[in-house]
């Protein structure tokens, strides 16, 4: 049956470009983590919202260099193009299945006294710019991470591997960068869904919107708890 969605065109960048972009990005994450730890040790007043926003936006630098600068690529080559609305319906269905999996997974972890990720509500109490933190995590992070991991990494790797293999590798890298061991599996599943949406729609926007939905729900709940709007045990 003919695929009624758009397909992803092969981009001009190479696997070597993807590897170098990953090396630079991982190095940046390590440096940022060390600076954050050093600032905490030295009791320096560095706001976590600035770390989130600036740290995330930096991921666009290697993407820009190894695509737009090096090959004169367009932002559309990174997936920022139109898409058919049916991709959103598909995305919502897949996200619903992911939500059900997370509920079961969280219940299993709870038996061992674990949770998928630590409580992030204190972050909103530690920042002087809670709305910036909310905007950075709910809007900026999904846009930048999807351009990086799906528009750049996934699209680059699928030139050399089958798209399912490229999707799994990009999802694995996406999950590992979130560091927290108990969150790796749920984030890996999300990354696989986002890559699938990009593959079938030819656009990174459906993945961005689903990513925004996930982050907005989690961060809004954390913000509400931090403000005392939601009672906690």
PDB file of C-alpha atoms in Angstrom:
ATOM      1  CA  UNK A   1       0.000   0.000   0.000  1.00  0.00           C
ATOM      2  CA  UNK A   2       1.364   3.417  -0.905  1.00  0.00           C
ATOM      3  CA  UNK A   3       2.490   5.514   2.036  1.00  0.00           C
ATOM      4  CA  UNK A   4       0.292   8.622   2.192  1.00  0.00           C
ATOM      5  CA  UNK A   5       2.808  10.414   4.415  1.00  0.00           C
ATOM      6  CA  UNK A   6       5.890  12.239   3.221  1.00  0.00           C
ATOM      7  CA  UNK A   7       9.231  10.452   3.462  1.00  0.00           C
ATOM      8  CA  UNK A   8      12.523  11.736   4.831  1.00  0.00           C
ATOM      9  CA  UNK A   9      15.048  12.712   2.162  1.00  0.00           C
ATOM     10  CA  UNK A  10      18.694  11.824   2.700  1.00  0.00           C
ATOM     11  CA  UNK A  11      20.592  14.881   4.003  1.00  0.00           C
ATOM     12  CA  UNK A  12      24.047  15.974   2.782  1.00  0.00           C
ATOM     13  CA  UNK A  13      25.922  15.406   6.048  1.00  0.00           C
ATOM     14  CA  UNK A  14      27.740  12.157   6.753  1.00  0.00           C
ATOM     15  CA  UNK A  15      28.032   9.660   9.595  1.00  0.00           C
ATOM     16  CA  UNK A  16      31.393  11.237  10.430  1.00  0.00           C
ATOM     17  CA  UNK A  17      29.660  14.599  10.837  1.00  0.00           C
ATOM     18  CA  UNK A  18      27.113  12.979  13.145  1.00  0.00           C
ATOM     19  CA  UNK A  19      29.871  11.426  15.275  1.00  0.00           C
ATOM     20  CA  UNK A  20      31.724  14.723  15.612  1.00  0.00           C
ATOM     21  CA  UNK A  21      28.518  16.542  16.529  1.00  0.00           C
ATOM     22  CA  UNK A  22      27.823  13.908  19.181  1.00  0.00           C
ATOM     23  CA  UNK A  23      31.359  14.176  20.582  1.00  0.00           C
ATOM     24  CA  UNK A  24      31.080  17.957  20.844  1.00  0.00           C
ATOM     25  CA  UNK A  25      27.631  17.795  22.397  1.00  0.00           C
ATOM     26  CA  UNK A  26      28.566  15.128  24.949  1.00  0.00           C
ATOM     27  CA  UNK A  27      31.702  17.093  25.825  1.00  0.00           C
ATOM     28  CA  UNK A  28      29.545  20.172  26.362  1.00  0.00           C
ATOM     29  CA  UNK A  29      27.151  18.254  28.619  1.00  0.00           C
ATOM     30  CA  UNK A  30      30.094  16.960  30.678  1.00  0.00           C
ATOM     31  CA  UNK A  31      31.632  20.435  30.963  1.00  0.00           C
ATOM     32  CA  UNK A  32      28.310  21.962  31.918  1.00  0.00           C
ATOM     33  CA  UNK A  33      27.763  19.280  34.567  1.00  0.00           C
ATOM     34  CA  UNK A  34      31.224  19.875  36.019  1.00  0.00           C
ATOM     35  CA  UNK A  35      30.687  23.636  36.071  1.00  0.00           C
ATOM     36  CA  UNK A  36      27.355  23.135  37.799  1.00  0.00           C
ATOM     37  CA  UNK A  37      28.931  20.873  40.409  1.00  0.00           C
ATOM     38  CA  UNK A  38      31.814  23.310  40.906  1.00  0.00           C
ATOM     39  CA  UNK A  39      29.405  26.227  41.273  1.00  0.00           C
ATOM     40  CA  UNK A  40      27.409  24.297  43.860  1.00  0.00           C
ATOM     41  CA  UNK A  41      30.579  23.371  45.746  1.00  0.00           C
ATOM     42  CA  UNK A  42      31.761  26.994  45.716  1.00  0.00           C
ATOM     43  CA  UNK A  43      28.251  28.221  46.605  1.00  0.00           C
ATOM     44  CA  UNK A  44      28.069  30.396  43.475  1.00  0.00           C
ATOM     45  CA  UNK A  45      24.605  31.753  42.612  1.00  0.00           C
ATOM     46  CA  UNK A  46      24.088  30.164  39.166  1.00  0.00           C
ATOM     47  CA  UNK A  47      20.402  29.914  38.353  1.00  0.00           C
ATOM     48  CA  UNK A  48      19.305  26.451  37.100  1.00  0.00           C
ATOM     49  CA  UNK A  49      17.000  28.023  34.507  1.00  0.00           C
ATOM     50  CA  UNK A  50      20.016  29.581  32.778  1.00  0.00           C
ATOM     51  CA  UNK A  51      21.808  26.233  32.738  1.00  0.00           C
ATOM     52  CA  UNK A  52      18.795  24.534  31.156  1.00  0.00           C
ATOM     53  CA  UNK A  53      18.236  27.198  28.489  1.00  0.00           C
ATOM     54  CA  UNK A  54      21.860  27.908  27.569  1.00  0.00           C
ATOM     55  CA  UNK A  55      22.893  24.266  27.812  1.00  0.00           C
ATOM     56  CA  UNK A  56      20.088  23.165  25.516  1.00  0.00           C
ATOM     57  CA  UNK A  57      20.532  25.906  22.934  1.00  0.00           C
ATOM     58  CA  UNK A  58      24.224  24.992  22.545  1.00  0.00           C
ATOM     59  CA  UNK A  59      23.167  21.723  20.885  1.00  0.00           C
ATOM     60  CA  UNK A  60      22.179  23.775  17.844  1.00  0.00           C
ATOM     61  CA  UNK A  61      25.802  24.876  17.334  1.00  0.00           C
ATOM     62  CA  UNK A  62      27.212  21.536  16.092  1.00  0.00           C
ATOM     63  CA  UNK A  63      24.012  20.924  14.127  1.00  0.00           C
ATOM     64  CA  UNK A  64      24.386  24.285  12.375  1.00  0.00           C
ATOM     65  CA  UNK A  65      28.103  23.782  11.745  1.00  0.00           C
ATOM     66  CA  UNK A  66      27.897  20.259  10.312  1.00  0.00           C
ATOM     67  CA  UNK A  67      24.815  20.907   8.172  1.00  0.00           C
ATOM     68  CA  UNK A  68      24.038  24.512   7.274  1.00  0.00           C
ATOM     69  CA  UNK A  69      27.577  25.881   7.467  1.00  0.00           C
ATOM     70  CA  UNK A  70      29.453  22.912   6.017  1.00  0.00           C
ATOM     71  CA  UNK A  71      27.019  21.820   3.300  1.00  0.00           C
ATOM     72  CA  UNK A  72      24.857  24.905   2.799  1.00  0.00           C
ATOM     73  CA  UNK A  73      21.886  22.822   3.941  1.00  0.00           C
ATOM     74  CA  UNK A  74      18.543  24.418   4.739  1.00  0.00           C
ATOM     75  CA  UNK A  75      16.558  24.161   7.946  1.00  0.00           C
ATOM     76  CA  UNK A  76      14.055  22.117   5.937  1.00  0.00           C
ATOM     77  CA  UNK A  77      16.803  19.502   5.503  1.00  0.00           C
ATOM     78  CA  UNK A  78      16.727  19.165   9.293  1.00  0.00           C
ATOM     79  CA  UNK A  79      13.030  18.331   9.187  1.00  0.00           C
ATOM     80  CA  UNK A  80      11.556  21.791   9.729  1.00  0.00           C
ATOM     81  CA  UNK A  81       8.991  21.426   6.963  1.00  0.00           C
ATOM     82  CA  UNK A  82       5.249  21.003   6.668  1.00  0.00           C
ATOM     83  CA  UNK A  83       3.394  17.784   7.430  1.00  0.00           C
ATOM     84  CA  UNK A  84      -0.014  16.191   7.060  1.00  0.00           C
ATOM     85  CA  UNK A  85      -2.326  16.537  10.104  1.00  0.00           C
ATOM     86  CA  UNK A  86      -2.832  12.769  10.316  1.00  0.00           C
ATOM     87  CA  UNK A  87       0.693  12.555  11.774  1.00  0.00           C
ATOM     88  CA  UNK A  88      -0.597  14.279  14.908  1.00  0.00           C
ATOM     89  CA  UNK A  89      -3.332  11.680  15.328  1.00  0.00           C
ATOM     90  CA  UNK A  90      -0.767   8.914  14.930  1.00  0.00           C
ATOM     91  CA  UNK A  91       1.503  10.625  17.426  1.00  0.00           C
ATOM     92  CA  UNK A  92      -1.254  11.001  20.021  1.00  0.00           C
ATOM     93  CA  UNK A  93      -2.110   7.313  19.707  1.00  0.00           C
ATOM     94  CA  UNK A  94       1.499   6.249  20.189  1.00  0.00           C
ATOM     95  CA  UNK A  95       1.940   8.649  23.101  1.00  0.00           C
ATOM     96  CA  UNK A  96      -1.129   7.123  24.730  1.00  0.00           C
ATOM     97  CA  UNK A  97       0.496   3.687  24.539  1.00  0.00           C
ATOM     98  CA  UNK A  98       3.714   5.147  25.939  1.00  0.00           C
ATOM     99  CA  UNK A  99       1.780   6.659  28.848  1.00  0.00           C
ATOM    100  CA  UNK A 100       0.237   3.272  29.663  1.00  0.00           C
ATOM    101  CA  UNK A 101       3.670   1.652  29.586  1.00  0.00           C
ATOM    102  CA  UNK A 102       5.028   4.325  31.941  1.00  0.00           C
ATOM    103  CA  UNK A 103       2.224   3.659  34.420  1.00  0.00           C
ATOM    104  CA  UNK A 104       3.039  -0.052  34.492  1.00  0.00           C
ATOM    105  CA  UNK A 105       6.786   0.606  34.596  1.00  0.00           C
ATOM    106  CA  UNK A 106       6.384   3.113  37.455  1.00  0.00           C
ATOM    107  CA  UNK A 107       4.325   0.591  39.405  1.00  0.00           C
ATOM    108  CA  UNK A 108       7.060  -2.037  39.006  1.00  0.00           C
ATOM    109  CA  UNK A 109       9.756   0.420  40.100  1.00  0.00           C
ATOM    110  CA  UNK A 110       7.681   1.413  43.128  1.00  0.00           C
ATOM    111  CA  UNK A 111       7.857  -2.180  44.388  1.00  0.00           C
ATOM    112  CA  UNK A 112      11.622  -1.680  44.732  1.00  0.00           C
ATOM    113  CA  UNK A 113      11.311   1.822  46.168  1.00  0.00           C
ATOM    114  CA  UNK A 114      12.366   3.489  42.913  1.00  0.00           C
ATOM    115  CA  UNK A 115      10.812   6.046  40.596  1.00  0.00           C
ATOM    116  CA  UNK A 116      11.263   6.899  36.917  1.00  0.00           C
ATOM    117  CA  UNK A 117      12.911  10.219  37.658  1.00  0.00           C
ATOM    118  CA  UNK A 118      13.628  12.310  40.772  1.00  0.00           C
ATOM    119  CA  UNK A 119      11.196  14.947  41.947  1.00  0.00           C
ATOM    120  CA  UNK A 120      11.852  18.038  39.816  1.00  0.00           C
ATOM    121  CA  UNK A 121       9.589  20.377  41.804  1.00  0.00           C
ATOM    122  CA  UNK A 122      12.542  21.628  43.954  1.00  0.00           C
ATOM    123  CA  UNK A 123      14.155  23.016  40.783  1.00  0.00           C
ATOM    124  CA  UNK A 124      11.378  25.591  40.608  1.00  0.00           C
ATOM    125  CA  UNK A 125      12.075  26.570  44.202  1.00  0.00           C
ATOM    126  CA  UNK A 126      15.803  26.951  43.530  1.00  0.00           C
ATOM    127  CA  UNK A 127      15.393  29.306  40.577  1.00  0.00           C
ATOM    128  CA  UNK A 128      14.599  32.996  40.521  1.00  0.00           C
ATOM    129  CA  UNK A 129      13.052  32.562  37.076  1.00  0.00           C
ATOM    130  CA  UNK A 130      10.559  29.684  37.341  1.00  0.00           C
ATOM    131  CA  UNK A 131       8.687  30.670  34.180  1.00  0.00           C
ATOM    132  CA  UNK A 132      11.956  30.708  32.224  1.00  0.00           C
ATOM    133  CA  UNK A 133      12.685  27.212  33.514  1.00  0.00           C
ATOM    134  CA  UNK A 134       9.189  26.102  32.499  1.00  0.00           C
ATOM    135  CA  UNK A 135       9.529  27.667  29.039  1.00  0.00           C
ATOM    136  CA  UNK A 136      13.019  26.267  28.556  1.00  0.00           C
ATOM    137  CA  UNK A 137      12.018  22.734  29.471  1.00  0.00           C
ATOM    138  CA  UNK A 138       8.604  22.680  27.802  1.00  0.00           C
ATOM    139  CA  UNK A 139       9.329  24.621  24.593  1.00  0.00           C
ATOM    140  CA  UNK A 140      13.038  25.181  23.926  1.00  0.00           C
ATOM    141  CA  UNK A 141      14.224  21.685  24.890  1.00  0.00           C
ATOM    142  CA  UNK A 142      11.735  19.794  22.662  1.00  0.00           C
ATOM    143  CA  UNK A 143      12.525  21.959  19.639  1.00  0.00           C
ATOM    144  CA  UNK A 144      16.302  21.761  20.027  1.00  0.00           C
ATOM    145  CA  UNK A 145      16.450  18.081  21.019  1.00  0.00           C
ATOM    146  CA  UNK A 146      14.236  16.988  18.134  1.00  0.00           C
ATOM    147  CA  UNK A 147      16.270  18.985  15.618  1.00  0.00           C
ATOM    148  CA  UNK A 148      19.441  17.420  17.034  1.00  0.00           C
ATOM    149  CA  UNK A 149      18.447  13.791  17.626  1.00  0.00           C
ATOM    150  CA  UNK A 150      15.860  13.311  14.888  1.00  0.00           C
ATOM    151  CA  UNK A 151      16.488  16.008  12.285  1.00  0.00           C
ATOM    152  CA  UNK A 152      20.279  15.628  12.394  1.00  0.00           C
ATOM    153  CA  UNK A 153      21.391  12.352  14.045  1.00  0.00           C
ATOM    154  CA  UNK A 154      18.574  10.047  12.894  1.00  0.00           C
ATOM    155  CA  UNK A 155      18.417  11.502   9.390  1.00  0.00           C
ATOM    156  CA  UNK A 156      22.188  11.273   9.049  1.00  0.00           C
ATOM    157  CA  UNK A 157      22.443   7.672  10.241  1.00  0.00           C
ATOM    158  CA  UNK A 158      19.595   6.386   8.062  1.00  0.00           C
ATOM    159  CA  UNK A 159      21.711   7.105   4.993  1.00  0.00           C
ATOM    160  CA  UNK A 160      23.898   4.156   6.007  1.00  0.00           C
ATOM    161  CA  UNK A 161      21.570   1.891   7.995  1.00  0.00           C
ATOM    162  CA  UNK A 162      17.941   0.888   7.705  1.00  0.00           C
ATOM    163  CA  UNK A 163      15.663   3.498   9.215  1.00  0.00           C
ATOM    164  CA  UNK A 164      14.582   1.220  12.117  1.00  0.00           C
ATOM    165  CA  UNK A 165      18.225   0.700  13.084  1.00  0.00           C
ATOM    166  CA  UNK A 166      18.938   4.426  12.819  1.00  0.00           C
ATOM    167  CA  UNK A 167      15.817   5.121  14.878  1.00  0.00           C
ATOM    168  CA  UNK A 168      16.887   2.750  17.654  1.00  0.00           C
ATOM    169  CA  UNK A 169      20.441   4.117  17.758  1.00  0.00           C
ATOM    170  CA  UNK A 170      19.287   7.746  17.851  1.00  0.00           C
ATOM    171  CA  UNK A 171      16.704   6.861  20.524  1.00  0.00           C
ATOM    172  CA  UNK A 172      19.396   5.118  22.567  1.00  0.00           C
ATOM    173  CA  UNK A 173      21.676   8.145  22.397  1.00  0.00           C
ATOM    174  CA  UNK A 174      18.745  10.377  23.300  1.00  0.00           C
ATOM    175  CA  UNK A 175      17.970   8.238  26.350  1.00  0.00           C
ATOM    176  CA  UNK A 176      21.575   7.994  27.537  1.00  0.00           C
ATOM    177  CA  UNK A 177      22.035  11.775  27.507  1.00  0.00           C
ATOM    178  CA  UNK A 178      19.316  12.017  30.163  1.00  0.00           C
ATOM    179  CA  UNK A 179      21.689  10.101  32.492  1.00  0.00           C
ATOM    180  CA  UNK A 180      19.121   8.845  35.066  1.00  0.00           C
ATOM    181  CA  UNK A 181      19.212   4.998  34.848  1.00  0.00           C
ATOM    182  CA  UNK A 182      15.537   4.409  35.669  1.00  0.00           C
ATOM    183  CA  UNK A 183      14.409   6.882  33.003  1.00  0.00           C
ATOM    184  CA  UNK A 184      16.474   5.405  30.154  1.00  0.00           C
ATOM    185  CA  UNK A 185      13.878   2.845  29.033  1.00  0.00           C
ATOM    186  CA  UNK A 186      10.864   5.244  28.926  1.00  0.00           C
ATOM    187  CA  UNK A 187      12.926   7.906  27.173  1.00  0.00           C
ATOM    188  CA  UNK A 188      14.254   5.318  24.710  1.00  0.00           C
ATOM    189  CA  UNK A 189      10.661   4.404  23.840  1.00  0.00           C
ATOM    190  CA  UNK A 190       9.790   8.079  23.375  1.00  0.00           C
ATOM    191  CA  UNK A 191      12.836   8.571  21.155  1.00  0.00           C
ATOM    192  CA  UNK A 192      11.794   5.616  19.012  1.00  0.00           C
ATOM    193  CA  UNK A 193       8.289   7.056  18.658  1.00  0.00           C
ATOM    194  CA  UNK A 194       9.667  10.461  17.705  1.00  0.00           C
ATOM    195  CA  UNK A 195      11.962   8.929  15.073  1.00  0.00           C
ATOM    196  CA  UNK A 196       9.057   6.912  13.656  1.00  0.00           C
ATOM    197  CA  UNK A 197       6.936  10.067  13.408  1.00  0.00           C
ATOM    198  CA  UNK A 198       9.745  11.831  11.559  1.00  0.00           C
ATOM    199  CA  UNK A 199      10.190   8.871   9.231  1.00  0.00           C
ATOM    200  CA  UNK A 200       6.546   8.601   8.226  1.00  0.00           C
ATOM    201  CA  UNK A 201       5.732  12.332   8.126  1.00  0.00           C
ATOM    202  CA  UNK A 202       8.927  13.703   6.587  1.00  0.00           C
ATOM    203  CA  UNK A 203       8.813  16.469   9.196  1.00  0.00           C
ATOM    204  CA  UNK A 204      10.273  16.871  12.658  1.00  0.00           C
ATOM    205  CA  UNK A 205       7.312  18.989  13.799  1.00  0.00           C
ATOM    206  CA  UNK A 206       5.026  16.098  14.856  1.00  0.00           C
ATOM    207  CA  UNK A 207       7.818  14.787  17.100  1.00  0.00           C
ATOM    208  CA  UNK A 208       8.419  18.294  18.464  1.00  0.00           C
ATOM    209  CA  UNK A 209       4.737  18.709  19.310  1.00  0.00           C
ATOM    210  CA  UNK A 210       4.549  15.311  21.030  1.00  0.00           C
ATOM    211  CA  UNK A 211       7.777  16.094  22.897  1.00  0.00           C
ATOM    212  CA  UNK A 212       6.336  19.453  23.980  1.00  0.00           C
ATOM    213  CA  UNK A 213       3.192  17.717  25.197  1.00  0.00           C
ATOM    214  CA  UNK A 214       5.209  15.308  27.345  1.00  0.00           C
ATOM    215  CA  UNK A 215       7.489  17.957  28.849  1.00  0.00           C
ATOM    216  CA  UNK A 216       4.718  20.485  29.408  1.00  0.00           C
ATOM    217  CA  UNK A 217       2.636  17.973  31.342  1.00  0.00           C
ATOM    218  CA  UNK A 218       5.538  16.923  33.580  1.00  0.00           C
ATOM    219  CA  UNK A 219       6.925  20.419  34.177  1.00  0.00           C
ATOM    220  CA  UNK A 220       3.529  22.038  34.716  1.00  0.00           C
ATOM    221  CA  UNK A 221       2.752  19.440  37.374  1.00  0.00           C
ATOM    222  CA  UNK A 222       6.121  20.067  39.041  1.00  0.00           C
ATOM    223  CA  UNK A 223       5.588  23.835  38.902  1.00  0.00           C
ATOM    224  CA  UNK A 224       2.110  23.514  40.436  1.00  0.00           C
ATOM    225  CA  UNK A 225       3.527  21.395  43.264  1.00  0.00           C
ATOM    226  CA  UNK A 226       6.357  23.886  43.861  1.00  0.00           C
ATOM    227  CA  UNK A 227       3.815  26.705  44.147  1.00  0.00           C
ATOM    228  CA  UNK A 228       1.708  24.767  46.619  1.00  0.00           C
ATOM    229  CA  UNK A 229      -1.240  24.558  44.231  1.00  0.00           C
ATOM    230  CA  UNK A 230      -1.316  20.768  44.481  1.00  0.00           C
ATOM    231  CA  UNK A 231      -1.221  19.117  47.901  1.00  0.00           C
ATOM    232  CA  UNK A 232       1.526  16.523  48.376  1.00  0.00           C
ATOM    233  CA  UNK A 233       1.735  13.716  50.946  1.00  0.00           C
TER     234      UNK A 233
END
